[in-house]
C-alpha positions as semicolon CSV with decimal commas, in nm:
position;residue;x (nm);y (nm);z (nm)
1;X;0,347;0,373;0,150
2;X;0,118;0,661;0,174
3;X;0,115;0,928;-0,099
4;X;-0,197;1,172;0,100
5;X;-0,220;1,311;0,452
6;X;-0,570;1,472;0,545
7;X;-0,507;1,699;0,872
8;X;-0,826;1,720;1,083
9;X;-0,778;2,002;1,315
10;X;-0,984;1,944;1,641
11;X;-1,118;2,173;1,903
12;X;-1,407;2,060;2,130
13;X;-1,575;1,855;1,835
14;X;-1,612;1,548;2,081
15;X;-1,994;1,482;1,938
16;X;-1,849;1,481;1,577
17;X;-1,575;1,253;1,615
18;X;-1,705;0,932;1,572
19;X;-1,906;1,037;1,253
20;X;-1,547;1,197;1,139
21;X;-1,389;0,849;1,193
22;X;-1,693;0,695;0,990
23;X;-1,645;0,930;0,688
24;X;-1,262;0,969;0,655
25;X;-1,255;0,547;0,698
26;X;-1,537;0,533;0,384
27;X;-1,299;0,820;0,201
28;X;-0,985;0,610;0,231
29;X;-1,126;0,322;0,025
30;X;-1,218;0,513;-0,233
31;X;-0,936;0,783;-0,222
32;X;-0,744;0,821;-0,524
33;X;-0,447;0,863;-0,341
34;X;-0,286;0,618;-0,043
35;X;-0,452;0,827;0,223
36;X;-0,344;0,845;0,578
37;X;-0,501;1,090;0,867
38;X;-0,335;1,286;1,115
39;X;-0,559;1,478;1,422
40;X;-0,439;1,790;1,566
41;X;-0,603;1,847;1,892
42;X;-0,552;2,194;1,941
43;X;-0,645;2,198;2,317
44;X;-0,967;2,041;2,356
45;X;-1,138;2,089;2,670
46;X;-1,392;1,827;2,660
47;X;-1,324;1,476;2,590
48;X;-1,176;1,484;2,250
49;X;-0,806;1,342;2,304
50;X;-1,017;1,036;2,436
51;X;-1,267;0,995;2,140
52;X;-0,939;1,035;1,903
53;X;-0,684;0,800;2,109
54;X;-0,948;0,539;2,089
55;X;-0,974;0,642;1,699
56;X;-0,650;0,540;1,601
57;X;-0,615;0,252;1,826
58;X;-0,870;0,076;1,614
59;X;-0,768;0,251;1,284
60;X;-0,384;0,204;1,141
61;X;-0,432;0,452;0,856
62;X;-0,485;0,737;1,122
63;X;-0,280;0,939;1,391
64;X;-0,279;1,247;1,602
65;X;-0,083;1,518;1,792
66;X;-0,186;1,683;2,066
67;X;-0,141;2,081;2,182
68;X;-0,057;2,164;2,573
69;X;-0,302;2,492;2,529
70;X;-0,551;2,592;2,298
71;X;-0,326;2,758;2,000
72;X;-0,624;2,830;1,700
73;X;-0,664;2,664;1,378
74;X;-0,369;2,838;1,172
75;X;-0,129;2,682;1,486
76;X;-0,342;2,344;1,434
77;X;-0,276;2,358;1,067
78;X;0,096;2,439;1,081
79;X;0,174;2,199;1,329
80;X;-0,005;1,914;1,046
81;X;0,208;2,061;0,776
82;X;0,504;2,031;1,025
83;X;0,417;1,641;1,057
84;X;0,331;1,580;0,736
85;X;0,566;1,344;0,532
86;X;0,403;1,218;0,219
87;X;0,417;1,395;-0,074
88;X;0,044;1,560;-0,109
89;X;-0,114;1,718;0,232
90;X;-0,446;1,856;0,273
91;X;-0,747;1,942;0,525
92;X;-1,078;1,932;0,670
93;X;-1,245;2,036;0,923
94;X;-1,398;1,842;1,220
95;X;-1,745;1,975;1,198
96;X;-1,754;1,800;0,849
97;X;-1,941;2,040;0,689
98;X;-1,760;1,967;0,390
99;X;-1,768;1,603;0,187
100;X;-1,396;1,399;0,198
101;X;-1,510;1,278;-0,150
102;X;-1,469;1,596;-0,276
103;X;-1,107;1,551;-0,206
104;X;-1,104;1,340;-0,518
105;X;-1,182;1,662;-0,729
106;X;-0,890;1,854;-0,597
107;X;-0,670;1,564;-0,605
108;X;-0,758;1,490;-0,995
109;X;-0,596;1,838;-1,042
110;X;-0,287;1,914;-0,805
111;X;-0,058;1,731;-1,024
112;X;-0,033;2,065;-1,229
113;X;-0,081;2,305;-0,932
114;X;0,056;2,376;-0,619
115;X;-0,253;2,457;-0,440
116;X;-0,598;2,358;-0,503
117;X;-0,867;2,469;-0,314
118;X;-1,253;2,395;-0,276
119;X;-1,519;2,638;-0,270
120;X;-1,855;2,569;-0,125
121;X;-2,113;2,564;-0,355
122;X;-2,453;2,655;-0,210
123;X;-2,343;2,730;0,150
124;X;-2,597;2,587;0,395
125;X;-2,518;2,868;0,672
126;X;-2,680;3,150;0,800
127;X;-2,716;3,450;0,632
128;X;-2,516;3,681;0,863
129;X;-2,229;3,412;0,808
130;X;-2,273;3,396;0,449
131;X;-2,279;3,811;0,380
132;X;-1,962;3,849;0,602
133;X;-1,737;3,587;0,453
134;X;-1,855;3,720;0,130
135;X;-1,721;4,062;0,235
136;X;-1,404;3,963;0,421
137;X;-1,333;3,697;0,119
138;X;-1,375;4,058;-0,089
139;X;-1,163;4,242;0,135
140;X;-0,911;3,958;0,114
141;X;-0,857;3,992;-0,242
142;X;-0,822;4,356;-0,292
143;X;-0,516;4,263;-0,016
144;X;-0,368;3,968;-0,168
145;X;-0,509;3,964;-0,543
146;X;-0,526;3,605;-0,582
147;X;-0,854;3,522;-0,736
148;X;-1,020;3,308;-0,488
149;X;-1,354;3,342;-0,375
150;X;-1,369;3,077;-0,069
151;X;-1,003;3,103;0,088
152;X;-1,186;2,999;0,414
153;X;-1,336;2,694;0,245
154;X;-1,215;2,411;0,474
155;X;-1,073;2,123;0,210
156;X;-0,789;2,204;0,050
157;X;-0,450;1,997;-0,088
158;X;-0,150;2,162;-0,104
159;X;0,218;1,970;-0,236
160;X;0,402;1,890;0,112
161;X;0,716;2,075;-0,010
162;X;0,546;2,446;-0,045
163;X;0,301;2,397;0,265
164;X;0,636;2,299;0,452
165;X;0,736;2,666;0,303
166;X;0,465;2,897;0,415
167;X;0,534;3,097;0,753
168;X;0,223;3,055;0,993
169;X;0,088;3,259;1,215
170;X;-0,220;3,328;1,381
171;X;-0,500;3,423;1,077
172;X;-0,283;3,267;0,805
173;X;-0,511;3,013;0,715
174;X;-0,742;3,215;0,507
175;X;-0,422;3,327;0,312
176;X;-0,295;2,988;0,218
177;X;-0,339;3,048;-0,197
178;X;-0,163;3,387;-0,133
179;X;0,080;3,229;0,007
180;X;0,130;2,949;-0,204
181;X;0,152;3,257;-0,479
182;X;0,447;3,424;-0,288
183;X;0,662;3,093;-0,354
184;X;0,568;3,108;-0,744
185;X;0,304;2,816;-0,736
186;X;0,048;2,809;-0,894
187;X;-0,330;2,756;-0,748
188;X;-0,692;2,635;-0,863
189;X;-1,013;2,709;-0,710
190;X;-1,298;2,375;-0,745
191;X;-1,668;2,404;-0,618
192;X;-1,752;2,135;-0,379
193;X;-2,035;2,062;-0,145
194;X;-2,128;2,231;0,136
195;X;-2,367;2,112;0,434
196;X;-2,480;2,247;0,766
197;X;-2,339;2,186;1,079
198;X;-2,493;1,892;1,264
199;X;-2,326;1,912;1,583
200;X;-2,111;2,076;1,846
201;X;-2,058;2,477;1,848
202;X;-1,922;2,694;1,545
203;X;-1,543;2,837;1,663
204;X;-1,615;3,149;1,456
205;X;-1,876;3,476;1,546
206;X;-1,802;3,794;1,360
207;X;-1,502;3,924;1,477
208;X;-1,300;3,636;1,373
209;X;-1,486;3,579;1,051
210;X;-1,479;3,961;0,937
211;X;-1,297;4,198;1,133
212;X;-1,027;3,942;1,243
213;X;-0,964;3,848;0,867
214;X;-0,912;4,265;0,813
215;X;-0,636;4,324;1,033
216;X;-0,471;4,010;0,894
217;X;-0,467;4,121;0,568
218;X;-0,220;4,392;0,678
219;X;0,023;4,117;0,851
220;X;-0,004;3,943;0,475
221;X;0,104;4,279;0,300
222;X;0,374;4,361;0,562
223;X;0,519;3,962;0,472
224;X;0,479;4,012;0,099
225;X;0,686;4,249;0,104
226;X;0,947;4,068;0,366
227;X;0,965;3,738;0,170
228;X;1,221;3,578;0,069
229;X;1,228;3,400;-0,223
230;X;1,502;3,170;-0,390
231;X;1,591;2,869;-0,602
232;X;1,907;2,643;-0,571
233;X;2,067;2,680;-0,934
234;X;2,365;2,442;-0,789
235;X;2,518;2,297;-0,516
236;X;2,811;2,080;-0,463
């Protein structure tokens, strides 16, 4: 029945969740895909698992999972792809700072790519948090050569079968096109809007946005050159 899943990792967004319900409900009439959503409640302290419970009581299309512990968003975001059975997955962030009609763009071109990924387009953040994703997005590259310039934007889709394919672990998120690169996919980068937060607390200061990302980038060049790679030719 559905052909989309949008995960919506969560983490003490409990003052954005109802507007999130509003906006992902208005997305799924209009979504070019049959849409479903799936919650990943990665260990909310505050009343979150309540807000989301009562979510998809009243809403069929949408579902959750819940951690025992706080695990971070690349845990959140493997679990979804775990879950995930329709053919197309993809994500957004709670803090909506992103537009879920912008999915429509990426999803108007993943039918020849394996990845396709937004990037925001006149960022509406501070200047500190602008200059150092702009330097660990640089750093990234020289690492990973993969030609993005927003690899933390959060909206992406990715075909089910290659994010099923791509070995988490903590950090991995910003390395989703490189990954999606190891398995001989191909990727597209879109511009899509961008808007401030509104409410609750940003996850991310600057070790996690710039020095974090640096030390991750040598975990990505030790896996590069640890994966394996293969295609069935035959089996009987």
């Amino acid at each position: 029945m559905y052909e989309f899943t949008i995960i919506v990792p969560v983490f003490n967004e409990e003052e954005n969740l109802k507007r999130v319900e509003q906006e992902l409900t208005n997305y799924i009439k209009i979504a070019t895909k049959k849409t479903k959503i799936l919650f990943v409640n990665d260990g909310s302290k505050d009343k979150s698992q309540e807000l989301i419970e009562e979510i998809c009581t009243n809403n069929s299309d949408f579902s959750f999972i819940s951690f025992e512990k706080n695990c971070g968003l690349s845990a959140a975001i493997a679990a979804g792809f775990k879950h995930t059975e329709t053919e197309l997955v993809g994500y957004i962030d709670s803090d909506l700072q992103t537009a879920p009609e912008d999915f429509n763009l990426l999803l108007a071109e993943i039918e020849n790519y394996e990845l396709v990924t937004g990037v925001r387009a006149n960022r509406k953040d501070s200047f500190v948090k602008n200059m150092s994703s702009t330097i660990a997005n640089g750093i990234r590259r020289a690492f990973t050569h993969d030609g993005m310039d927003d690899t933390g934007c959060p909206l992406k889709v990715i075909k089910t079968d290659f994010a099923k394919n791509i070995p988490m672990f903590k950090g991995l998120h910003r390395f989703l096109p490189a990954m999606i690169l190891l398995q001989n996919g191909s990727i597209k980068q879109i511009p899509v809007q961008h808007f401030p937060r509104i409410a609750g607390v940003a996850k991310y200061g600057l070790w996690n946005r710039l020095l974090g990302p640096l030390l991750d980038c040598f975990a990505y060049v030790w896996m590069k050159k640890k994966y394996i790679n293969y295609k069935i030719a035959t089996k009987g």
